[in-house]
Short mmCIF file of C-alpha atoms and ligand atoms in Angstrom, two decimals:
data_model
loop_
_atom_site.label_atom_id
_atom_site.label_comp_id
_atom_site.label_asym_id
_atom_site.label_seq_id
_atom_site.Cartn_x
_atom_site.Cartn_y
_atom_site.Cartn_z
CA UNK A 1 -114.28 47.89 64.03
CA UNK A 2 -115.90 44.53 63.41
CA UNK A 3 -117.53 43.94 66.74
CA UNK A 4 -119.61 40.93 65.72
CA UNK A 5 -122.16 41.73 68.39
CA UNK A 6 -124.84 40.04 66.32
CA UNK A 7 -123.47 36.52 66.68
CA UNK A 8 -125.75 34.31 68.73
CA UNK A 9 -128.96 32.34 68.71
CA UNK A 10 -132.45 33.77 69.06
CA UNK A 11 -135.26 31.79 70.63
CA UNK A 12 -137.90 32.93 68.19
CA UNK A 13 -141.62 33.42 68.75
CA UNK A 14 -142.19 30.92 65.92
CA UNK A 15 -140.78 28.15 68.09
CA UNK A 16 -137.50 27.80 66.23
CA UNK A 17 -134.00 28.98 66.95
CA UNK A 18 -132.40 31.34 64.45
CA UNK A 19 -128.88 32.66 64.05
CA UNK A 20 -128.39 36.39 64.52
CA UNK A 21 -129.28 38.48 67.59
CA UNK A 22 -130.20 41.43 65.36
CA UNK A 23 -131.63 39.27 62.64
CA UNK A 24 -129.74 38.12 59.60
CA UNK A 25 -129.21 39.09 56.01
CA UNK A 26 -128.05 37.43 52.83
CA UNK A 27 -127.43 38.38 49.26
CA UNK A 28 -128.68 36.86 46.06
CA UNK A 29 -126.11 37.94 43.53
CA UNK A 30 -127.52 37.82 40.02
CA UNK A 31 -125.63 37.66 36.74
CA UNK A 32 -128.22 39.05 34.33
CA UNK A 33 -126.08 38.24 31.30
CA UNK A 34 -126.32 34.50 31.99
CA UNK A 35 -129.57 34.52 33.99
CA UNK A 36 -127.81 32.84 36.90
CA UNK A 37 -127.42 33.51 40.61
CA UNK A 38 -124.57 32.75 42.99
CA UNK A 39 -125.42 29.80 45.24
CA UNK A 40 -123.32 28.24 47.94
CA UNK A 41 -123.34 24.78 49.46
CA UNK A 42 -122.88 25.31 53.16
CA UNK A 43 -120.34 23.24 55.05
CA UNK A 44 -121.66 20.42 57.21
CA UNK A 45 -120.77 22.09 60.51
CA UNK A 46 -122.71 25.30 59.77
CA UNK A 47 -126.40 25.85 60.54
CA UNK A 48 -128.34 24.23 57.72
CA UNK A 49 -125.14 22.52 56.60
CA UNK A 50 -125.07 20.43 53.45
CA UNK A 51 -127.84 22.47 51.88
CA UNK A 52 -127.67 25.19 49.26
CA UNK A 53 -128.16 28.77 50.28
CA UNK A 54 -127.00 32.29 49.59
CA UNK A 55 -124.06 34.03 51.26
CA UNK A 56 -125.23 35.69 54.44
CA UNK A 57 -125.21 35.72 58.21
CA UNK A 58 -125.91 37.59 61.42
CA UNK A 59 -126.28 41.35 61.38
CA UNK A 60 -124.25 43.45 63.79
CA UNK A 61 -126.19 46.12 65.69
CA UNK A 62 -124.60 48.95 63.70
CA UNK A 63 -125.16 47.38 60.30
CA UNK A 64 -127.94 47.76 57.78
CA UNK A 65 -129.13 44.58 56.11
CA UNK A 66 -127.29 45.59 52.95
CA UNK A 67 -124.02 46.25 54.80
CA UNK A 68 -124.24 42.88 56.54
CA UNK A 69 -125.04 40.98 53.36
CA UNK A 70 -122.17 42.58 51.44
CA UNK A 71 -119.75 41.88 54.29
CA UNK A 72 -120.77 38.22 54.37
CA UNK A 73 -120.37 37.99 50.60
CA UNK A 74 -116.83 39.29 50.92
CA UNK A 75 -116.01 37.05 53.90
CA UNK A 76 -117.52 33.82 52.65
CA UNK A 77 -116.84 33.96 48.94
CA UNK A 78 -114.23 36.70 48.63
CA UNK A 79 -116.44 38.60 46.20
CA UNK A 80 -115.60 42.29 46.37
CA UNK A 81 -118.39 44.79 47.02
CA UNK A 82 -117.00 46.66 44.02
CA UNK A 83 -118.56 44.19 41.56
CA UNK A 84 -122.00 44.35 43.17
CA UNK A 85 -124.75 46.80 42.35
CA UNK A 86 -127.32 46.59 45.13
CA UNK A 87 -130.75 46.99 43.70
CA UNK A 88 -133.18 45.67 46.26
CA UNK A 89 -133.62 44.82 49.93
CA UNK A 90 -136.54 42.45 50.43
CA UNK A 91 -137.93 41.39 53.77
CA UNK A 92 -139.55 38.01 53.17
CA UNK A 93 -139.02 36.48 56.57
CA UNK A 94 -140.22 38.51 59.53
CA UNK A 95 -141.04 36.65 62.74
CA UNK A 96 -141.12 39.77 64.90
CA UNK A 97 -138.34 38.67 67.24
CA UNK A 98 -136.19 37.72 64.25
CA UNK A 99 -136.05 38.67 60.61
CA UNK A 100 -134.05 37.80 57.53
CA UNK A 101 -133.45 40.37 54.83
CA UNK A 102 -132.57 39.22 51.35
CA UNK A 103 -130.57 41.68 49.34
CA UNK A 104 -130.70 41.36 45.57
CA UNK A 105 -127.48 42.43 43.90
CA UNK A 106 -126.50 42.55 40.26
CA UNK A 107 -123.03 41.48 39.22
CA UNK A 108 -121.35 44.36 37.42
CA UNK A 109 -118.22 42.51 36.28
CA UNK A 110 -116.82 38.99 36.21
CA UNK A 111 -115.39 37.72 39.45
CA UNK A 112 -113.48 34.57 40.31
CA UNK A 113 -114.88 32.51 43.19
CA UNK A 114 -112.74 31.50 46.14
CA UNK A 115 -115.05 30.21 48.90
CA UNK A 116 -113.89 30.10 52.53
CA UNK A 117 -114.38 27.27 55.03
CA UNK A 118 -118.07 28.03 55.63
CA UNK A 119 -118.95 26.81 52.17
CA UNK A 120 -117.76 23.68 50.46
CA UNK A 121 -118.83 24.77 47.03
CA UNK A 122 -120.10 27.87 45.30
CA UNK A 123 -121.36 28.16 41.79
CA UNK A 124 -123.56 30.10 39.41
CA UNK A 125 -126.90 28.34 39.00
CA UNK A 126 -129.57 29.09 36.40
CA UNK A 127 -132.34 31.01 38.17
CA UNK A 128 -134.94 28.65 36.74
CA UNK A 129 -133.08 25.63 38.18
CA UNK A 130 -132.47 26.89 41.72
CA UNK A 131 -135.62 25.18 43.02
CA UNK A 132 -134.10 21.83 41.96
CA UNK A 133 -131.25 22.20 44.47
CA UNK A 134 -131.49 20.82 47.99
CA UNK A 135 -132.18 24.26 49.42
CA UNK A 136 -131.82 25.44 52.99
CA UNK A 137 -135.39 25.22 54.42
CA UNK A 138 -135.55 28.96 55.11
CA UNK A 139 -134.67 29.75 51.52
CA UNK A 140 -136.89 27.03 50.06
CA UNK A 141 -139.85 28.59 51.85
CA UNK A 142 -139.42 32.05 50.34
CA UNK A 143 -137.91 31.07 47.00
CA UNK A 144 -141.06 31.35 44.82
CA UNK A 145 -141.67 34.87 46.13
CA UNK A 146 -138.00 35.82 45.91
CA UNK A 147 -137.76 34.49 42.38
CA UNK A 148 -140.66 36.61 41.18
CA UNK A 149 -139.07 39.66 42.83
CA UNK A 150 -135.82 38.87 41.04
CA UNK A 151 -137.68 38.64 37.72
CA UNK A 152 -139.27 42.07 38.38
CA UNK A 153 -135.91 43.56 39.30
CA UNK A 154 -134.22 42.17 36.19
CA UNK A 155 -136.92 43.38 33.82
CA UNK A 156 -136.88 46.83 35.43
CA UNK A 157 -133.10 47.02 34.94
CA UNK A 158 -133.26 46.18 31.25
ZN1 ZN B 201 -138.84 32.42 63.84
#
C-alpha cells in the first residue's frame, strides 16, 4: 500500500536540494470561525527543523498533491481527513525539477491535536500573525501570495 517511493532528495535546477523525488505537498488547514490556521514547529532533526511550517512532505508517485497533503496531516498531527474540506490546490513553488503544492483545507469540525515526533509543537495561529513566526524559508517566501489566496478562498466560502 504505502510504498513511500517519493522519499529522497532532489538536486534541483535552482541549486538547492529539496525533499521529495516527485515533489512535495503540504496543507494549510484553516479554521474560518476563528480566522486561524494550523501551524507546526518542526523538530530539530527534520529538514528546516526548529522553524514553523505546515504539515506536509514528499509525494509518492501514485499520489495527487491533495492525497499526499492529507496523508501527511494524518501522519504528523493525527488530524483525520474527515474533518477537512479541501477547497484549493495552489502551486506556488515550481522549480521544474521540483515543485511544492500547497493545499488549502477548511476545518469542518473541532479536532484535538496530537503531534507525532516530526513536530515538537502544533497550534492554531491567527492568519494575520503567521508572518511573525520564524517560518521555514520555503514558506516565508510564498506566504504573502498564499495568504491572499487564503483570503480569497475564505470570502468565496462565506
Ligand atoms: Zn529548487
